[in-house]
Amino acid sequence: MSSIEKAFDIIERNKHLADFCDPIPPSEVAKAEHMLDVHFPKSYAKFIKSYGAGDIGGLELYGIIEALEKDGHGPPNGVWLTQDSRKIANLPHEFIVIADTGYGPHYVLDTSQMDDSGECPVYMWDVGNQKEKIADSFGDFLYEELKNNEELE
């Protein structure tokens, strides 16, 4: 079982602690990739197609909410937040904001490091281009965050 599938299993067992948007059709995912001029890694695209965006056990995950034209400004709209961070905070173009640490930095996907399996690493990124590698993929990041959350079964 892949790390993203293990993460989905934890989400499904803990739906009572989760608040996710609706699944997002592939056409909206493709539109978001076009708007950001990047390709989403496979595990992140699978998350968006399955859950859109939302939170579980205090972890807010940014993605797509409803149709892109209807999305509000601010989290958990990852497309808007990524575009805004590019303008305001000089977020590198190849980064996608996926979550907030809760104390300033963001978790980002570095799409410039896409591997042969269609995955890229997750970094903790802060203004000034300071970054620290957190996981090898979105699936690994999500699984580790959920597995280590004491609120979740």
mmCIF file of N, CA and C in Angstrom, residues 10-123:
data_model
loop_
_atom_site.group_PDB
_atom_site.id
_atom_site.type_symbol
_atom_site.label_atom_id
_atom_site.label_comp_id
_atom_site.label_asym_id
_atom_site.label_seq_id
_atom_site.Cartn_x
_atom_site.Cartn_y
_atom_site.Cartn_z
ATOM 1 N N ILE A 10 -6.322 6.494 6.945
ATOM 2 C CA ILE A 10 -6.437 7.232 8.213
ATOM 3 C C ILE A 10 -7.554 8.269 8.113
ATOM 4 N N ILE A 11 -7.628 8.978 6.995
ATOM 5 C CA ILE A 11 -8.694 9.976 6.809
ATOM 6 C C ILE A 11 -10.057 9.305 6.899
ATOM 7 N N GLU A 12 -10.236 8.193 6.219
ATOM 8 C CA GLU A 12 -11.529 7.515 6.204
ATOM 9 C C GLU A 12 -11.922 7.006 7.591
ATOM 10 N N ARG A 13 -10.954 6.561 8.377
ATOM 11 C CA ARG A 13 -11.240 6.091 9.742
ATOM 12 C C ARG A 13 -11.551 7.232 10.696
ATOM 13 N N ASN A 14 -11.193 8.455 10.305
ATOM 14 C CA ASN A 14 -11.344 9.602 11.193
ATOM 15 C C ASN A 14 -12.203 10.702 10.584
ATOM 16 N N LYS A 15 -13.157 10.331 9.761
ATOM 17 C CA LYS A 15 -14.013 11.328 9.095
ATOM 18 C C LYS A 15 -14.700 12.260 10.084
ATOM 19 N N HIS A 16 -14.963 11.788 11.292
ATOM 20 C CA HIS A 16 -15.612 12.609 12.309
ATOM 21 C C HIS A 16 -14.721 13.771 12.770
ATOM 22 N N LEU A 17 -13.437 13.703 12.486
ATOM 23 C CA LEU A 17 -12.492 14.779 12.820
ATOM 24 C C LEU A 17 -12.037 15.542 11.578
ATOM 25 N N ALA A 18 -12.695 15.289 10.457
ATOM 26 C CA ALA A 18 -12.277 15.863 9.177
ATOM 27 C C ALA A 18 -13.343 16.793 8.619
ATOM 28 N N ASP A 19 -12.885 17.778 7.884
ATOM 29 C CA ASP A 19 -13.774 18.698 7.175
ATOM 30 C C ASP A 19 -13.143 18.978 5.814
ATOM 31 N N PHE A 20 -13.529 18.173 4.822
ATOM 32 C CA PHE A 20 -12.982 18.314 3.483
ATOM 33 C C PHE A 20 -14.035 18.820 2.518
ATOM 34 N N CYS A 21 -13.573 19.468 1.472
ATOM 35 C CA CYS A 21 -14.444 19.917 0.391
ATOM 36 C C CYS A 21 -14.842 18.700 -0.432
ATOM 37 N N ASP A 22 -15.491 18.936 -1.521
ATOM 38 C CA ASP A 22 -15.895 17.849 -2.411
ATOM 39 C C ASP A 22 -14.731 17.415 -3.291
ATOM 40 N N PRO A 23 -14.808 16.180 -3.818
ATOM 41 C CA PRO A 23 -13.813 15.749 -4.812
ATOM 42 C C PRO A 23 -13.810 16.720 -6.000
ATOM 43 N N ILE A 24 -12.660 16.851 -6.623
ATOM 44 C CA ILE A 24 -12.481 17.792 -7.732
ATOM 45 C C ILE A 24 -12.279 17.004 -9.024
ATOM 46 N N PRO A 25 -13.032 17.337 -10.068
ATOM 47 C CA PRO A 25 -12.876 16.601 -11.332
ATOM 48 C C PRO A 25 -11.508 16.863 -11.972
ATOM 49 N N PRO A 26 -11.011 15.885 -12.743
ATOM 50 C CA PRO A 26 -9.713 16.031 -13.406
ATOM 51 C C PRO A 26 -9.600 17.311 -14.244
ATOM 52 N N SER A 27 -10.692 17.759 -14.849
ATOM 53 C CA SER A 27 -10.635 18.978 -15.671
ATOM 54 C C SER A 27 -10.272 20.201 -14.835
ATOM 55 N N GLU A 28 -10.756 20.275 -13.590
ATOM 56 C CA GLU A 28 -10.423 21.395 -12.703
ATOM 57 C C GLU A 28 -8.984 21.293 -12.211
ATOM 58 N N VAL A 29 -8.514 20.061 -11.999
ATOM 59 C CA VAL A 29 -7.122 19.857 -11.596
ATOM 60 C C VAL A 29 -6.203 20.328 -12.730
ATOM 61 N N ALA A 30 -6.531 19.961 -13.965
ATOM 62 C CA ALA A 30 -5.739 20.399 -15.124
ATOM 63 C C ALA A 30 -5.769 21.915 -15.259
ATOM 64 N N LYS A 31 -6.924 22.521 -15.007
ATOM 65 C CA LYS A 31 -7.039 23.976 -15.072
ATOM 66 C C LYS A 31 -6.143 24.636 -14.014
ATOM 67 N N ALA A 32 -6.109 24.073 -12.806
ATOM 68 C CA ALA A 32 -5.258 24.607 -11.737
ATOM 69 C C ALA A 32 -3.784 24.491 -12.099
ATOM 70 N N GLU A 33 -3.398 23.363 -12.683
ATOM 71 C CA GLU A 33 -2.008 23.195 -13.126
ATOM 72 C C GLU A 33 -1.655 24.248 -14.177
ATOM 73 N N HIS A 34 -2.574 24.496 -15.086
ATOM 74 C CA HIS A 34 -2.355 25.501 -16.122
ATOM 75 C C HIS A 34 -2.227 26.903 -15.496
ATOM 76 N N MET A 35 -3.102 27.218 -14.554
ATOM 77 C CA MET A 35 -3.061 28.527 -13.900
ATOM 78 C C MET A 35 -1.736 28.760 -13.163
ATOM 79 N N LEU A 36 -1.195 27.689 -12.570
ATOM 80 C CA LEU A 36 0.058 27.802 -11.823
ATOM 81 C C LEU A 36 1.286 27.514 -12.680
ATOM 82 N N ASP A 37 1.059 27.016 -13.904
ATOM 83 C CA ASP A 37 2.140 26.675 -14.826
ATOM 84 C C ASP A 37 3.085 25.632 -14.228
ATOM 85 N N VAL A 38 2.496 24.605 -13.611
ATOM 86 C CA VAL A 38 3.248 23.487 -13.040
ATOM 87 C C VAL A 38 2.430 22.208 -13.254
ATOM 88 N N HIS A 39 3.072 21.068 -13.040
ATOM 89 C CA HIS A 39 2.376 19.787 -13.017
ATOM 90 C C HIS A 39 2.355 19.312 -11.571
ATOM 91 N N PHE A 40 1.187 18.913 -11.097
ATOM 92 C CA PHE A 40 1.071 18.412 -9.738
ATOM 93 C C PHE A 40 1.671 17.013 -9.661
ATOM 94 N N PRO A 41 2.346 16.707 -8.564
ATOM 95 C CA PRO A 41 2.800 15.332 -8.384
ATOM 96 C C PRO A 41 1.591 14.408 -8.229
ATOM 97 N N LYS A 42 1.789 13.150 -8.554
ATOM 98 C CA LYS A 42 0.672 12.189 -8.585
ATOM 99 C C LYS A 42 -0.092 12.107 -7.267
ATOM 100 N N SER A 43 0.617 12.038 -6.144
ATOM 101 C CA SER A 43 -0.083 11.874 -4.861
ATOM 102 C C SER A 43 -0.890 13.123 -4.497
ATOM 103 N N TYR A 44 -0.385 14.304 -4.832
ATOM 104 C CA TYR A 44 -1.123 15.535 -4.551
ATOM 105 C C TYR A 44 -2.358 15.630 -5.447
ATOM 106 N N ALA A 45 -2.203 15.293 -6.720
ATOM 107 C CA ALA A 45 -3.351 15.294 -7.634
ATOM 108 C C ALA A 45 -4.402 14.295 -7.168
ATOM 109 N N LYS A 46 -3.967 13.145 -6.676
ATOM 110 C CA LYS A 46 -4.909 12.137 -6.178
ATOM 111 C C LYS A 46 -5.651 12.666 -4.953
ATOM 112 N N PHE A 47 -4.946 13.375 -4.065
ATOM 113 C CA PHE A 47 -5.590 13.979 -2.894
ATOM 114 C C PHE A 47 -6.650 14.995 -3.334
ATOM 115 N N ILE A 48 -6.299 15.876 -4.253
ATOM 116 C CA ILE A 48 -7.248 16.906 -4.711
ATOM 117 C C ILE A 48 -8.470 16.252 -5.370
ATOM 118 N N LYS A 49 -8.228 15.265 -6.215
ATOM 119 C CA LYS A 49 -9.343 14.597 -6.888
ATOM 120 C C LYS A 49 -10.249 13.880 -5.889
ATOM 121 N N SER A 50 -9.692 13.444 -4.766
ATOM 122 C CA SER A 50 -10.467 12.704 -3.763
ATOM 123 C C SER A 50 -11.117 13.595 -2.714
ATOM 124 N N TYR A 51 -10.409 14.653 -2.287
ATOM 125 C CA TYR A 51 -10.882 15.467 -1.160
ATOM 126 C C TYR A 51 -10.945 16.968 -1.434
ATOM 127 N N GLY A 52 -10.314 17.447 -2.479
ATOM 128 C CA GLY A 52 -10.320 18.871 -2.802
ATOM 129 C C GLY A 52 -9.364 19.669 -1.951
ATOM 130 N N ALA A 53 -9.730 19.882 -0.689
ATOM 131 C CA ALA A 53 -8.941 20.623 0.291
ATOM 132 C C ALA A 53 -9.666 20.466 1.617
ATOM 133 N N GLY A 54 -9.045 20.868 2.709
ATOM 134 C CA GLY A 54 -9.732 20.826 3.991
ATOM 135 C C GLY A 54 -8.793 20.531 5.133
ATOM 136 N N ASP A 55 -9.381 20.037 6.230
ATOM 137 C CA ASP A 55 -8.544 19.767 7.395
ATOM 138 C C ASP A 55 -8.968 18.493 8.102
ATOM 139 N N ILE A 56 -8.008 17.954 8.835
ATOM 140 C CA ILE A 56 -8.240 16.777 9.660
ATOM 141 C C ILE A 56 -7.297 16.848 10.854
ATOM 142 N N GLY A 57 -7.865 16.719 12.033
ATOM 143 C CA GLY A 57 -7.053 16.709 13.246
ATOM 144 C C GLY A 57 -6.159 17.915 13.390
ATOM 145 N N GLY A 58 -6.612 19.072 12.915
ATOM 146 C CA GLY A 58 -5.833 20.300 13.041
ATOM 147 C C GLY A 58 -4.881 20.582 11.891
ATOM 148 N N LEU A 59 -4.741 19.653 10.963
ATOM 149 C CA LEU A 59 -3.882 19.861 9.793
ATOM 150 C C LEU A 59 -4.740 20.371 8.642
ATOM 151 N N GLU A 60 -4.514 21.614 8.240
ATOM 152 C CA GLU A 60 -5.250 22.182 7.110
ATOM 153 C C GLU A 60 -4.436 21.986 5.843
ATOM 154 N N LEU A 61 -5.064 21.352 4.860
ATOM 155 C CA LEU A 61 -4.407 21.039 3.596
ATOM 156 C C LEU A 61 -5.003 21.881 2.493
ATOM 157 N N TYR A 62 -4.153 22.594 1.778
ATOM 158 C CA TYR A 62 -4.602 23.482 0.714
ATOM 159 C C TYR A 62 -4.711 22.718 -0.595
ATOM 160 N N GLY A 63 -5.696 23.084 -1.369
ATOM 161 C CA GLY A 63 -5.919 22.435 -2.653
ATOM 162 C C GLY A 63 -6.878 23.259 -3.479
ATOM 163 N N ILE A 64 -7.923 22.615 -3.971
ATOM 164 C CA ILE A 64 -8.922 23.274 -4.805
ATOM 165 C C ILE A 64 -10.273 23.111 -4.124
ATOM 166 N N ILE A 65 -11.024 24.202 -4.074
ATOM 167 C CA ILE A 65 -12.369 24.142 -3.517
ATOM 168 C C ILE A 65 -13.356 24.550 -4.601
ATOM 169 N N GLU A 66 -14.290 23.640 -4.914
ATOM 170 C CA GLU A 66 -15.286 23.844 -5.970
ATOM 171 C C GLU A 66 -14.606 24.181 -7.295
ATOM 172 N N ALA A 67 -15.264 24.956 -8.116
ATOM 173 C CA ALA A 67 -14.676 25.389 -9.386
ATOM 174 C C ALA A 67 -13.733 26.555 -9.115
ATOM 175 N N LEU A 68 -12.658 26.605 -9.844
ATOM 176 C CA LEU A 68 -11.644 27.640 -9.594
ATOM 177 C C LEU A 68 -12.208 29.051 -9.678
ATOM 178 N N GLU A 69 -13.179 29.256 -10.555
ATOM 179 C CA GLU A 69 -13.747 30.597 -10.702
ATOM 180 C C GLU A 69 -14.551 31.016 -9.474
ATOM 181 N N LYS A 70 -14.998 30.051 -8.676
ATOM 182 C CA LYS A 70 -15.826 30.337 -7.509
ATOM 183 C C LYS A 70 -15.019 30.379 -6.221
ATOM 184 N N ASP A 71 -13.785 29.915 -6.238
ATOM 185 C CA ASP A 71 -12.982 29.839 -5.016
ATOM 186 C C ASP A 71 -12.800 31.203 -4.379
ATOM 187 N N GLY A 72 -12.878 31.210 -3.085
ATOM 188 C CA GLY A 72 -12.601 32.429 -2.334
ATOM 189 C C GLY A 72 -11.114 32.687 -2.256
ATOM 190 N N HIS A 73 -10.772 33.830 -1.753
ATOM 191 C CA HIS A 73 -9.365 34.171 -1.560
ATOM 192 C C HIS A 73 -8.949 33.743 -0.169
ATOM 193 N N GLY A 74 -7.827 33.080 -0.088
ATOM 194 C CA GLY A 74 -7.310 32.605 1.182
ATOM 195 C C GLY A 74 -7.382 31.099 1.289
ATOM 196 N N PRO A 75 -6.779 30.561 2.333
ATOM 197 C CA PRO A 75 -6.792 29.117 2.533
ATOM 198 C C PRO A 75 -8.218 28.620 2.724
ATOM 199 N N PRO A 76 -8.532 27.408 2.300
ATOM 200 C CA PRO A 76 -7.617 26.397 1.788
ATOM 201 C C PRO A 76 -7.443 26.410 0.271
ATOM 202 N N ASN A 77 -7.697 27.543 -0.369
ATOM 203 C CA ASN A 77 -7.508 27.659 -1.815
ATOM 204 C C ASN A 77 -6.010 27.721 -2.122
ATOM 205 N N GLY A 78 -5.432 26.563 -2.409
ATOM 206 C CA GLY A 78 -3.997 26.481 -2.667
ATOM 207 C C GLY A 78 -3.559 27.178 -3.937
ATOM 208 N N VAL A 79 -4.449 27.246 -4.925
ATOM 209 C CA VAL A 79 -4.104 27.933 -6.180
ATOM 210 C C VAL A 79 -3.958 29.423 -5.907
ATOM 211 N N TRP A 80 -4.967 30.016 -5.265
ATOM 212 C CA TRP A 80 -4.896 31.443 -4.942
ATOM 213 C C TRP A 80 -3.711 31.740 -4.032
ATOM 214 N N LEU A 81 -3.517 30.916 -2.989
ATOM 215 C CA LEU A 81 -2.438 31.167 -2.029
ATOM 216 C C LEU A 81 -1.070 31.068 -2.689
ATOM 217 N N THR A 82 -0.904 30.118 -3.591
ATOM 218 C CA THR A 82 0.364 29.995 -4.317
ATOM 219 C C THR A 82 0.591 31.223 -5.192
ATOM 220 N N GLN A 83 -0.431 31.630 -5.939
ATOM 221 C CA GLN A 83 -0.300 32.826 -6.785
ATOM 222 C C GLN A 83 0.002 34.059 -5.943
ATOM 223 N N ASP A 84 -0.694 34.227 -4.830
ATOM 224 C CA ASP A 84 -0.489 35.378 -3.959
ATOM 225 C C ASP A 84 0.913 35.358 -3.341
ATOM 226 N N SER A 85 1.371 34.193 -2.920
ATOM 227 C CA SER A 85 2.710 34.077 -2.321
ATOM 228 C C SER A 85 3.803 34.347 -3.341
ATOM 229 N N ARG A 86 3.556 34.033 -4.596
ATOM 230 C CA ARG A 86 4.526 34.362 -5.643
ATOM 231 C C ARG A 86 4.681 35.878 -5.754
ATOM 232 N N LYS A 87 3.558 36.600 -5.663
ATOM 233 C CA LYS A 87 3.592 38.066 -5.782
ATOM 234 C C LYS A 87 4.121 38.738 -4.522
ATOM 235 N N ILE A 88 3.596 38.346 -3.382
ATOM 236 C CA ILE A 88 3.865 39.042 -2.124
ATOM 237 C C ILE A 88 5.177 38.609 -1.473
ATOM 238 N N ALA A 89 5.449 37.307 -1.485
ATOM 239 C CA ALA A 89 6.587 36.773 -0.725
ATOM 240 C C ALA A 89 7.692 36.196 -1.592
ATOM 241 N N ASN A 90 7.630 36.417 -2.904
ATOM 242 C CA ASN A 90 8.634 35.887 -3.827
ATOM 243 C C ASN A 90 8.773 34.367 -3.750
ATOM 244 N N LEU A 91 7.647 33.693 -3.585
ATOM 245 C CA LEU A 91 7.653 32.234 -3.620
ATOM 246 C C LEU A 91 8.185 31.805 -4.981
ATOM 247 N N PRO A 92 9.169 30.914 -5.017
ATOM 248 C CA PRO A 92 9.679 30.453 -6.310
ATOM 249 C C PRO A 92 8.550 29.860 -7.166
ATOM 250 N N HIS A 93 8.622 30.097 -8.458
ATOM 251 C CA HIS A 93 7.578 29.705 -9.401
ATOM 252 C C HIS A 93 7.277 28.203 -9.364
ATOM 253 N N GLU A 94 8.283 27.400 -9.081
ATOM 254 C CA GLU A 94 8.113 25.947 -9.118
ATOM 255 C C GLU A 94 7.476 25.387 -7.839
ATOM 256 N N PHE A 95 7.247 26.228 -6.835
ATOM 257 C CA PHE A 95 6.665 25.777 -5.570
ATOM 258 C C PHE A 95 5.149 25.879 -5.589
ATOM 259 N N ILE A 96 4.490 24.937 -4.902
ATOM 260 C CA ILE A 96 3.046 24.950 -4.680
ATOM 261 C C ILE A 96 2.834 24.914 -3.171
ATOM 262 N N VAL A 97 2.103 25.871 -2.637
ATOM 263 C CA VAL A 97 1.824 25.898 -1.201
ATOM 264 C C VAL A 97 0.752 24.855 -0.891
ATOM 265 N N ILE A 98 1.054 23.936 0.054
ATOM 266 C CA ILE A 98 0.114 22.857 0.374
ATOM 267 C C ILE A 98 -0.405 22.912 1.810
ATOM 268 N N ALA A 99 0.283 23.610 2.702
ATOM 269 C CA ALA A 99 -0.144 23.679 4.096
ATOM 270 C C ALA A 99 0.659 24.748 4.826
ATOM 271 N N ASP A 100 0.161 25.115 5.982
ATOM 272 C CA ASP A 100 0.831 26.094 6.833
ATOM 273 C C ASP A 100 1.402 25.370 8.043
ATOM 274 N N THR A 101 2.557 25.788 8.503
ATOM 275 C CA THR A 101 3.157 25.150 9.677
ATOM 276 C C THR A 101 2.474 25.582 10.969
ATOM 277 N N GLY A 102 1.794 26.718 10.937
ATOM 278 C CA GLY A 102 1.172 27.242 12.141
ATOM 279 C C GLY A 102 2.030 28.277 12.848
ATOM 280 N N TYR A 103 3.251 28.476 12.369
ATOM 281 C CA TYR A 103 4.129 29.471 12.994
ATOM 282 C C TYR A 103 4.907 30.294 11.969
ATOM 283 N N GLY A 104 4.377 30.412 10.753
ATOM 284 C CA GLY A 104 4.993 31.288 9.755
ATOM 285 C C GLY A 104 5.321 30.632 8.431
ATOM 286 N N PRO A 105 6.256 29.676 8.422
ATOM 287 C CA PRO A 105 6.602 29.045 7.144
ATOM 288 C C PRO A 105 5.444 28.233 6.572
ATOM 289 N N HIS A 106 5.546 27.924 5.291
ATOM 290 C CA HIS A 106 4.570 27.073 4.613
ATOM 291 C C HIS A 106 5.239 25.766 4.205
ATOM 292 N N TYR A 107 4.411 24.732 4.065
ATOM 293 C CA TYR A 107 4.861 23.505 3.426
ATOM 294 C C TYR A 107 4.591 23.665 1.942
ATOM 295 N N VAL A 108 5.587 23.340 1.127
ATOM 296 C CA VAL A 108 5.467 23.511 -0.319
ATOM 297 C C VAL A 108 5.962 22.260 -1.041
ATOM 298 N N LEU A 109 5.434 22.062 -2.235
ATOM 299 C CA LEU A 109 5.937 21.044 -3.150
ATOM 300 C C LEU A 109 6.913 21.723 -4.093
ATOM 301 N N ASP A 110 8.068 21.123 -4.320
ATOM 302 C CA ASP A 110 9.045 21.674 -5.261
ATOM 303 C C ASP A 110 8.948 20.894 -6.567
ATOM 304 N N THR A 111 8.133 21.407 -7.485
ATOM 305 C CA THR A 111 7.874 20.696 -8.737
ATOM 306 C C THR A 111 9.077 20.664 -9.676
ATOM 307 N N SER A 112 10.114 21.426 -9.382
ATOM 308 C CA SER A 112 11.327 21.377 -10.214
ATOM 309 C C SER A 112 12.115 20.098 -9.957
ATOM 310 N N GLN A 113 11.751 19.359 -8.913
ATOM 311 C CA GLN A 113 12.465 18.133 -8.558
ATOM 312 C C GLN A 113 11.594 16.889 -8.756
ATOM 313 N N MET A 114 10.726 16.921 -9.760
ATOM 314 C CA MET A 114 9.851 15.792 -10.055
ATOM 315 C C MET A 114 10.698 14.582 -10.445
ATOM 316 N N ASP A 115 10.417 13.434 -9.838
ATOM 317 C CA ASP A 115 11.183 12.233 -10.160
ATOM 318 C C ASP A 115 10.461 11.390 -11.220
ATOM 319 N N ASP A 116 11.052 10.257 -11.568
ATOM 320 C CA ASP A 116 10.499 9.407 -12.618
ATOM 321 C C ASP A 116 9.139 8.812 -12.264
ATOM 322 N N SER A 117 8.818 8.762 -10.967
ATOM 323 C CA SER A 117 7.524 8.213 -10.555
ATOM 324 C C SER A 117 6.436 9.292 -10.488
ATOM 325 N N GLY A 118 6.802 10.535 -10.847
ATOM 326 C CA GLY A 118 5.814 11.616 -10.839
ATOM 327 C C GLY A 118 5.612 12.246 -9.476
ATOM 328 N N GLU A 119 6.606 12.139 -8.602
ATOM 329 C CA GLU A 119 6.538 12.727 -7.266
ATOM 330 C C GLU A 119 7.663 13.748 -7.094
ATOM 331 N N CYS A 120 7.450 14.680 -6.167
ATOM 332 C CA CYS A 120 8.474 15.676 -5.850
ATOM 333 C C CYS A 120 8.501 15.895 -4.343
ATOM 334 N N PRO A 121 9.604 16.426 -3.818
ATOM 335 C CA PRO A 121 9.722 16.579 -2.368
ATOM 336 C C PRO A 121 8.869 17.714 -1.800
ATOM 337 N N VAL A 122 8.621 17.586 -0.497
ATOM 338 C CA VAL A 122 7.943 18.612 0.291
ATOM 339 C C VAL A 122 9.005 19.315 1.124
ATOM 340 N N TYR A 123 8.954 20.648 1.104
ATOM 341 C CA TYR A 123 9.852 21.460 1.906
ATOM 342 C C TYR A 123 9.055 22.354 2.836
#
